[in-house]
Coordinates of C-alpha atoms and ligand atoms in Angstrom, one line a residue:
X242 CA 153.5 29.8 67.3
X243 CA 155.3 32.3 65.1
X244 CA 153.6 35.7 65.3
X245 CA 153.5 38.1 62.3
X246 CA 152.3 41.6 62.8
X247 CA 150.8 43.1 59.6
X248 CA 149.8 46.4 61.3
X249 CA 150.0 49.6 59.2
X250 CA 151.6 51.6 62.0
X251 CA 153.0 51.5 64.5
X252 CA 154.3 48.5 62.8
X253 CA 156.8 45.7 63.3
X254 CA 160.5 46.4 63.7
X255 CA 163.4 44.1 62.8
X256 CA 163.8 41.4 65.5
X257 CA 167.5 42.2 65.7
X258 CA 166.7 45.8 66.6
X259 CA 164.3 44.8 69.4
X260 CA 167.0 42.4 70.7
X261 CA 169.6 45.2 70.7
X262 CA 167.3 47.6 72.4
X263 CA 166.5 45.1 75.1
X264 CA 170.2 44.3 75.7
X265 CA 171.3 48.0 75.8
X266 CA 168.2 49.4 77.6
X267 CA 169.6 49.3 81.2
X268 CA 173.0 50.6 80.4
X269 CA 173.9 52.6 77.3
X270 CA 177.6 52.5 76.3
X271 CA 178.6 51.5 79.9
X272 CA 177.4 54.9 81.1
X273 CA 175.4 53.4 83.9
X274 CA 172.3 55.1 82.4
X275 CA 169.6 54.0 80.2
X276 CA 168.8 55.7 76.8
X277 CA 165.5 56.6 78.6
X278 CA 167.5 58.7 81.0
X279 CA 170.3 60.4 79.2
X280 CA 170.5 64.1 78.4
X281 CA 169.9 65.1 74.9
X282 CA 172.9 67.4 75.2
X283 CA 175.2 64.6 76.4
X284 CA 177.9 63.0 74.3
X285 CA 176.2 59.6 74.0
X286 CA 173.1 61.1 72.4
X287 CA 175.2 63.5 70.3
X288 CA 176.9 60.5 68.7
X289 CA 173.5 58.8 68.2
X290 CA 171.7 61.7 66.4
X291 CA 174.8 62.4 64.3
X292 CA 175.0 58.8 63.2
X293 CA 171.2 58.6 62.5
X294 CA 171.5 61.6 60.2
X295 CA 174.6 60.1 58.5
X296 CA 172.9 56.8 58.0
X297 CA 169.8 58.3 56.5
X298 CA 171.9 60.5 54.2
X299 CA 173.8 57.4 53.1
X300 CA 170.7 55.3 52.5
X301 CA 168.8 57.9 50.5
X302 CA 171.9 59.6 48.9
X303 CA 170.6 62.9 50.4
X304 CA 172.6 65.8 48.9
X305 CA 174.4 68.3 51.1
X306 CA 172.1 71.1 50.1
X307 CA 169.3 69.3 51.8
X308 CA 168.8 69.5 55.6
X309 CA 167.7 66.4 57.6
X310 CA 165.5 67.3 60.6
X311 CA 164.2 65.1 63.4
X312 CA 160.9 66.6 64.6
X313 CA 157.8 65.6 66.5
X314 CA 154.1 65.7 65.8
X315 CA 154.0 62.9 63.2
X316 CA 152.7 63.1 59.7
X317 CA 149.8 65.2 61.0
X318 CA 152.2 67.7 62.5
X319 CA 153.9 68.0 59.1
X320 CA 150.5 68.6 57.4
X321 CA 150.8 71.9 59.3
X322 CA 154.5 72.4 59.3
X323 CA 155.0 72.0 55.6
X324 CA 152.6 74.8 54.5
X325 CA 153.6 77.0 57.4
X326 CA 157.2 76.8 56.4
X327 CA 157.0 76.4 52.7
X328 CA 153.8 78.1 51.4
X329 CA 155.2 81.6 51.8
X330 CA 155.0 83.3 48.4
X331 CA 151.6 82.3 47.0
X332 CA 150.0 81.0 50.2
X333 CA 148.5 78.4 47.9
X334 CA 149.3 74.7 47.4
X335 CA 148.2 72.1 44.9
X336 CA 147.0 68.6 45.8
X337 CA 146.4 65.3 44.1
X338 CA 143.7 63.7 46.1
X339 CA 144.9 60.1 46.2
X340 CA 143.2 59.2 49.5
X341 CA 142.6 60.0 53.1
X342 CA 146.1 61.2 54.0
X343 CA 146.4 63.5 51.1
X344 CA 143.0 64.9 52.0
X345 CA 144.1 65.5 55.6
X346 CA 147.1 67.4 54.4
X347 CA 144.9 69.7 52.2
X348 CA 142.4 70.2 55.0
X349 CA 145.1 71.1 57.5
X350 CA 146.6 73.7 55.1
X351 CA 143.2 75.3 54.7
X352 CA 142.7 75.3 58.4
X353 CA 145.8 77.5 58.6
X354 CA 144.6 79.9 56.0
X355 CA 146.6 78.5 53.1
X356 CA 144.6 77.8 49.9
X357 CA 144.7 74.3 48.6
X358 CA 143.5 73.4 45.1
X359 CA 142.6 69.8 44.5
X360 CA 143.7 69.3 40.9
X361 CA 142.5 65.7 40.5
X362 CA 140.9 63.1 42.7
X363 CA 140.2 59.4 42.4
X364 CA 137.7 59.5 45.2
X365 CA 134.8 58.6 42.9
X366 CA 136.6 55.4 42.0
X367 CA 137.1 54.7 45.7
X368 CA 140.8 55.5 45.2
X369 CA 141.5 52.3 43.3
X370 CA 143.9 54.2 41.1
X371 CA 146.1 57.2 41.3
X372 CA 145.0 60.7 40.1
X373 CA 147.1 62.3 37.4
X374 CA 147.6 66.0 36.7
X375 CA 144.8 67.0 34.3
X376 CA 146.9 69.7 32.7
X377 CA 150.4 70.9 33.1
X378 CA 150.8 72.8 36.3
X379 CA 150.8 76.6 35.8
X380 CA 154.2 77.9 36.7
X381 CA 154.5 80.2 39.7
X382 CA 150.9 79.7 40.9
X383 CA 151.6 77.2 43.7
X384 CA 154.2 77.1 46.4
X385 CA 154.2 73.4 46.0
X386 CA 152.4 70.3 45.0
X387 CA 151.6 68.0 47.9
X388 CA 152.0 64.4 47.0
X389 CA 151.2 61.4 49.2
X390 CA 153.5 59.0 47.5
X391 CA 152.2 55.9 49.3
X392 CA 148.6 55.8 50.3
X393 CA 148.7 53.6 53.4
X394 CA 144.9 53.2 53.7
X395 CA 144.0 52.7 50.0
X396 CA 147.1 50.7 49.0
X397 CA 148.3 52.8 46.1
X398 CA 151.8 54.3 45.4
X399 CA 153.4 56.7 43.0
X400 CA 156.3 54.6 41.7
X401 CA 156.9 57.3 39.2
X402 CA 156.2 60.9 40.0
X403 CA 153.9 63.2 38.1
X404 CA 155.6 65.9 36.0
X405 CA 155.1 69.0 38.2
X406 CA 156.5 71.3 35.5
X407 CA 158.8 73.1 37.8
X408 CA 156.5 73.4 40.8
X409 CA 158.2 72.0 43.8
X410 CA 156.9 68.7 45.2
X411 CA 156.5 68.1 48.9
X412 CA 156.0 64.5 49.6
X413 CA 154.5 62.5 52.5
X414 CA 156.6 59.4 52.5
X415 CA 155.4 58.1 55.9
X416 CA 154.6 54.6 54.7
X417 CA 157.2 53.8 52.1
X418 CA 160.3 55.8 52.9
X419 CA 163.3 53.3 52.5
X420 CA 160.9 50.7 51.0
X421 CA 161.7 51.7 47.3
X422 CA 164.1 54.1 45.8
X423 CA 163.2 57.8 45.3
X424 CA 165.5 60.5 44.1
X425 CA 165.6 63.2 46.8
X426 CA 166.4 65.8 44.2
X427 CA 162.9 65.3 42.8
X428 CA 161.5 66.8 45.9
X429 CA 161.6 70.2 47.7
X430 CA 160.8 68.4 50.9
X431 CA 160.0 64.9 52.1
X432 CA 158.5 64.0 55.5
X433 CA 157.8 60.8 57.2
X434 CA 156.5 59.8 60.6
X435 CA 158.7 57.0 61.8
X436 CA 156.2 54.5 63.0
X437 CA 155.5 52.9 59.6
X438 CA 158.9 52.0 58.2
X439 CA 161.5 53.7 60.2
X440 CA 161.2 53.0 63.9
X441 CA 158.9 53.6 66.8
X442 CA 156.3 56.5 67.0
X443 CA 157.6 59.8 68.3
X444 CA 160.1 61.0 65.7
X445 CA 159.3 62.5 62.4
X446 CA 161.9 62.8 59.7
X447 CA 162.0 65.9 57.4
X448 CA 164.3 66.3 54.5
X449 CA 164.2 69.8 53.0
X450 CA 166.2 71.7 50.4
X451 CA 168.2 74.3 52.3
X452 CA 167.4 77.2 50.0
X453 CA 163.7 76.9 51.0
X454 CA 164.6 77.6 54.7
X455 CA 163.4 81.2 55.1
X456 CA 162.3 83.1 58.2
X457 CA 158.6 82.2 57.9
X458 CA 156.5 84.4 60.0
X459 CA 154.2 83.0 62.7
X460 CA 155.6 79.4 62.7
X461 CA 155.6 77.9 66.2
X462 CA 159.2 77.2 67.2
X463 CA 158.7 73.5 67.5
X464 CA 157.5 73.4 63.9
X465 CA 160.0 75.8 62.4
X466 CA 162.2 74.1 59.8
X467 CA 164.7 77.0 59.7
X468 CA 165.1 77.0 63.5
X469 CA 165.3 73.2 63.7
X470 CA 167.9 73.1 61.0
X471 CA 170.0 75.9 62.6
X472 CA 169.9 74.0 65.9
X473 CA 170.5 70.6 64.4
X474 CA 167.2 69.3 65.8
X475 CA 168.2 70.3 69.3
X476 CA 166.4 73.6 69.8
X477 CA 164.3 71.8 72.4
X478 CA 164.3 68.2 73.8
X479 CA 164.0 65.8 70.9
X480 CA 162.4 62.3 71.2
X481 CA 165.7 60.7 72.4
X482 CA 164.6 57.1 72.6
X483 CA 162.8 57.2 69.2
X484 CA 165.9 58.7 67.5
X485 CA 168.1 56.0 69.2
X486 CA 165.7 53.3 67.9
X487 CA 165.5 54.9 64.5
X488 CA 169.3 54.8 64.2
X489 CA 169.3 51.1 65.0
X490 CA 166.8 50.5 62.2
X491 CA 168.8 52.6 59.8
X492 CA 172.0 50.6 60.7
X493 CA 170.0 47.4 60.1
X494 CA 168.8 48.6 56.7
X495 CA 172.4 49.5 55.7
X496 CA 173.6 46.0 56.9
X497 CA 170.9 44.4 54.8
X498 CA 172.1 46.1 51.6
X499 CA 170.3 49.4 51.8
X500 CA 167.2 50.6 49.9
X501 CA 168.0 48.6 46.8
X502 CA 168.0 45.4 48.8
X503 CA 164.8 46.4 50.6
X504 CA 163.1 47.2 47.3
X505 CA 164.0 43.9 45.9
X506 CA 162.6 42.1 49.0
X507 CA 159.5 44.2 49.0
X508 CA 158.9 43.5 45.4
X509 CA 159.2 39.7 46.1
X510 CA 157.0 39.8 49.3
X511 CA 154.2 41.9 47.7
X512 CA 154.3 39.9 44.4
X513 CA 153.7 36.7 46.4
X514 CA 150.6 38.2 48.0
X515 CA 149.3 40.0 44.8
X516 CA 149.8 36.8 42.7
X517 CA 147.8 34.8 45.2
X518 CA 145.0 37.5 45.3
X519 CA 144.9 37.7 41.5
X520 CA 144.4 34.0 41.2
X521 CA 142.1 33.5 44.1
X522 CA 138.3 32.8 43.7
X523 CA 137.6 34.2 47.1
X524 CA 140.0 37.1 47.8
X525 CA 140.8 40.0 45.6
X526 CA 142.8 43.3 45.6
X527 CA 140.7 46.3 44.7
X528 CA 143.7 48.3 43.5
X529 CA 144.6 48.9 39.8
X530 CA 147.8 46.8 39.2
X531 CA 150.1 49.6 38.1
X532 CA 149.2 51.7 41.1
X533 CA 149.7 49.0 43.8
X534 CA 151.7 49.7 46.9
X535 CA 154.6 47.5 47.9
X536 CA 154.0 48.2 51.6
X537 CA 150.3 48.3 52.1
X538 CA 148.1 45.7 50.5
X539 CA 144.3 45.9 51.0
X540 CA 142.1 43.0 50.0
X541 CA 138.7 41.6 50.6
X542 CA 136.3 38.7 50.0
X543 CA 133.7 41.2 49.1
X544 CA 131.6 40.1 52.1
X545 CA 132.1 42.0 55.4
X546 CA 131.1 39.0 57.6
X547 CA 133.4 36.7 55.7
X548 CA 136.2 39.3 56.1
X549 CA 135.6 39.3 59.8
X550 CA 135.8 35.5 59.9
X551 CA 139.1 35.6 58.0
X552 CA 140.5 38.1 60.5
X553 CA 139.4 36.1 63.5
X554 CA 140.9 32.9 62.2
X555 CA 144.1 34.6 61.1
X556 CA 144.5 36.2 64.5
X557 CA 144.0 32.8 66.1
X558 CA 146.8 31.5 63.8
X559 CA 149.2 34.3 64.9
X560 CA 148.7 36.5 61.9
X561 CA 147.8 39.8 63.6
X562 CA 146.4 43.2 62.7
X563 CA 145.0 42.3 59.3
X564 CA 141.9 44.5 59.7
X565 CA 141.6 47.2 57.0
X566 CA 141.5 50.8 58.0
X567 CA 138.1 51.6 59.6
X568 CA 137.2 53.9 56.6
X569 CA 137.5 51.2 54.0
X570 CA 136.9 47.9 55.8
X571 CA 138.1 44.6 54.4
X572 CA 141.6 43.4 55.2
X573 CA 145.0 45.0 54.8
X574 CA 148.5 43.4 55.1
X575 CA 151.3 45.9 55.6
X576 CA 154.7 44.4 54.5
X577 CA 157.2 47.0 55.6
X578 CA 161.0 46.5 55.5
X579 CA 161.0 44.6 58.8
X580 CA 158.5 42.0 57.5
X581 CA 160.5 38.9 56.3
X582 CA 159.5 36.9 53.2
X583 CA 158.3 34.2 55.6
X584 CA 155.6 36.6 56.8
X585 CA 154.3 37.1 53.3
X586 CA 154.5 33.4 52.7
X587 CA 152.7 32.6 56.0
X588 CA 149.9 35.0 55.0
X589 CA 149.5 33.4 51.6
X590 CA 149.5 29.9 53.0
X591 CA 146.9 30.8 55.5
X592 CA 144.6 32.5 52.9
X593 CA 145.1 29.5 50.5
X594 CA 144.0 27.0 53.2
X595 CA 141.1 29.3 54.2
X596 CA 139.9 29.4 50.6
X597 CA 140.2 25.6 50.2
X598 CA 138.0 25.1 53.3
X599 CA 135.5 27.8 52.5
Ligands
PLP739 C1 150.1 57.3 59.2 C2 150.2 58.3 58.2 C3 150.0 59.7 58.5 C4 149.7 60.2 59.8 O1 150.7 60.0 60.7 P1 150.7 60.4 62.2 O2 152.1 60.2 62.6 O3 149.7 59.5 62.9 O4 150.2 61.8 62.3 C5 150.2 60.6 57.5 N1 150.5 60.2 56.2 C6 150.6 58.9 55.9 C7 150.9 58.6 54.5 C8 150.5 57.9 56.8 O5 150.6 56.7 56.5

């Protein structure tokens, strides 16, 4: 039975990458050591982390005046690190409340004593659509606008960015980095936990404009962008294995044709599923069409017991991890870069037959 894993994160990795990890695991570059054992200061790892940065720079066309950092602590760590490092002048950030992860970012900033103004929210509409800015942002009021570009739980994505009127945008790209093209220059900083679309859990990518790297007071060393940039992500022990695996994923994306090729595939995969949902009499997508994510697709029958039955039968058929986030229920299919078209097709075939027999 072919297994497809639709988990939102940690999520599936390209089969070729898993194969390579397995082959290389006992003996990295004929060193007689495993990647799990090598020093982060040794030459093998030096080459790996340099290549990972170069691959990410090539894939996202990251300009030289942006630093690439490999950190730990996940998206949640960045909910603290971003305000600690970047909310220095006004000690105030703005937020568009597009869902759970945007909210978490605002709450974490406030926990650290940084003000957060929620300018708009689609909570009352159960986050079926994206919030827009109600009025042009006042210049020089906020250190930045926090934007969760892809809302993993609710299944919405900003395919075009709101006009922030000169206020810097800090973006949580945890669940659609490299899934569709974004222009790095549109952001002051981008962060992404790796475990959705980049690799295994444990490494967090940060891309930040170098002129924003100041000596921020009171930032723990492990969260300090300026220190991390100065030390090329080697101030302390980085997540060696996770960066190694991330680099293999980045190589794989480049071999496949880069972000443009991923985007094309993700459009095709998600269109297959959305087309089915929009024509189904049993299943539907709750998300406004223009706001739909390419990577996270929630859907439901509208009946919790029926949804449970679909999940149970899908699991028995090898279609795994289709349960929606515990906060919203229903089902959710995550179709990240590593998910082949065949995985989207298998899901639609299964749902179609389920509906025929219902
Ligand atoms: C998963 C996720 C997070 C949280 O990531 P952790 O690495 O678990 O802290 C934050 N933001 C978004 C958009 C996510 O999808």
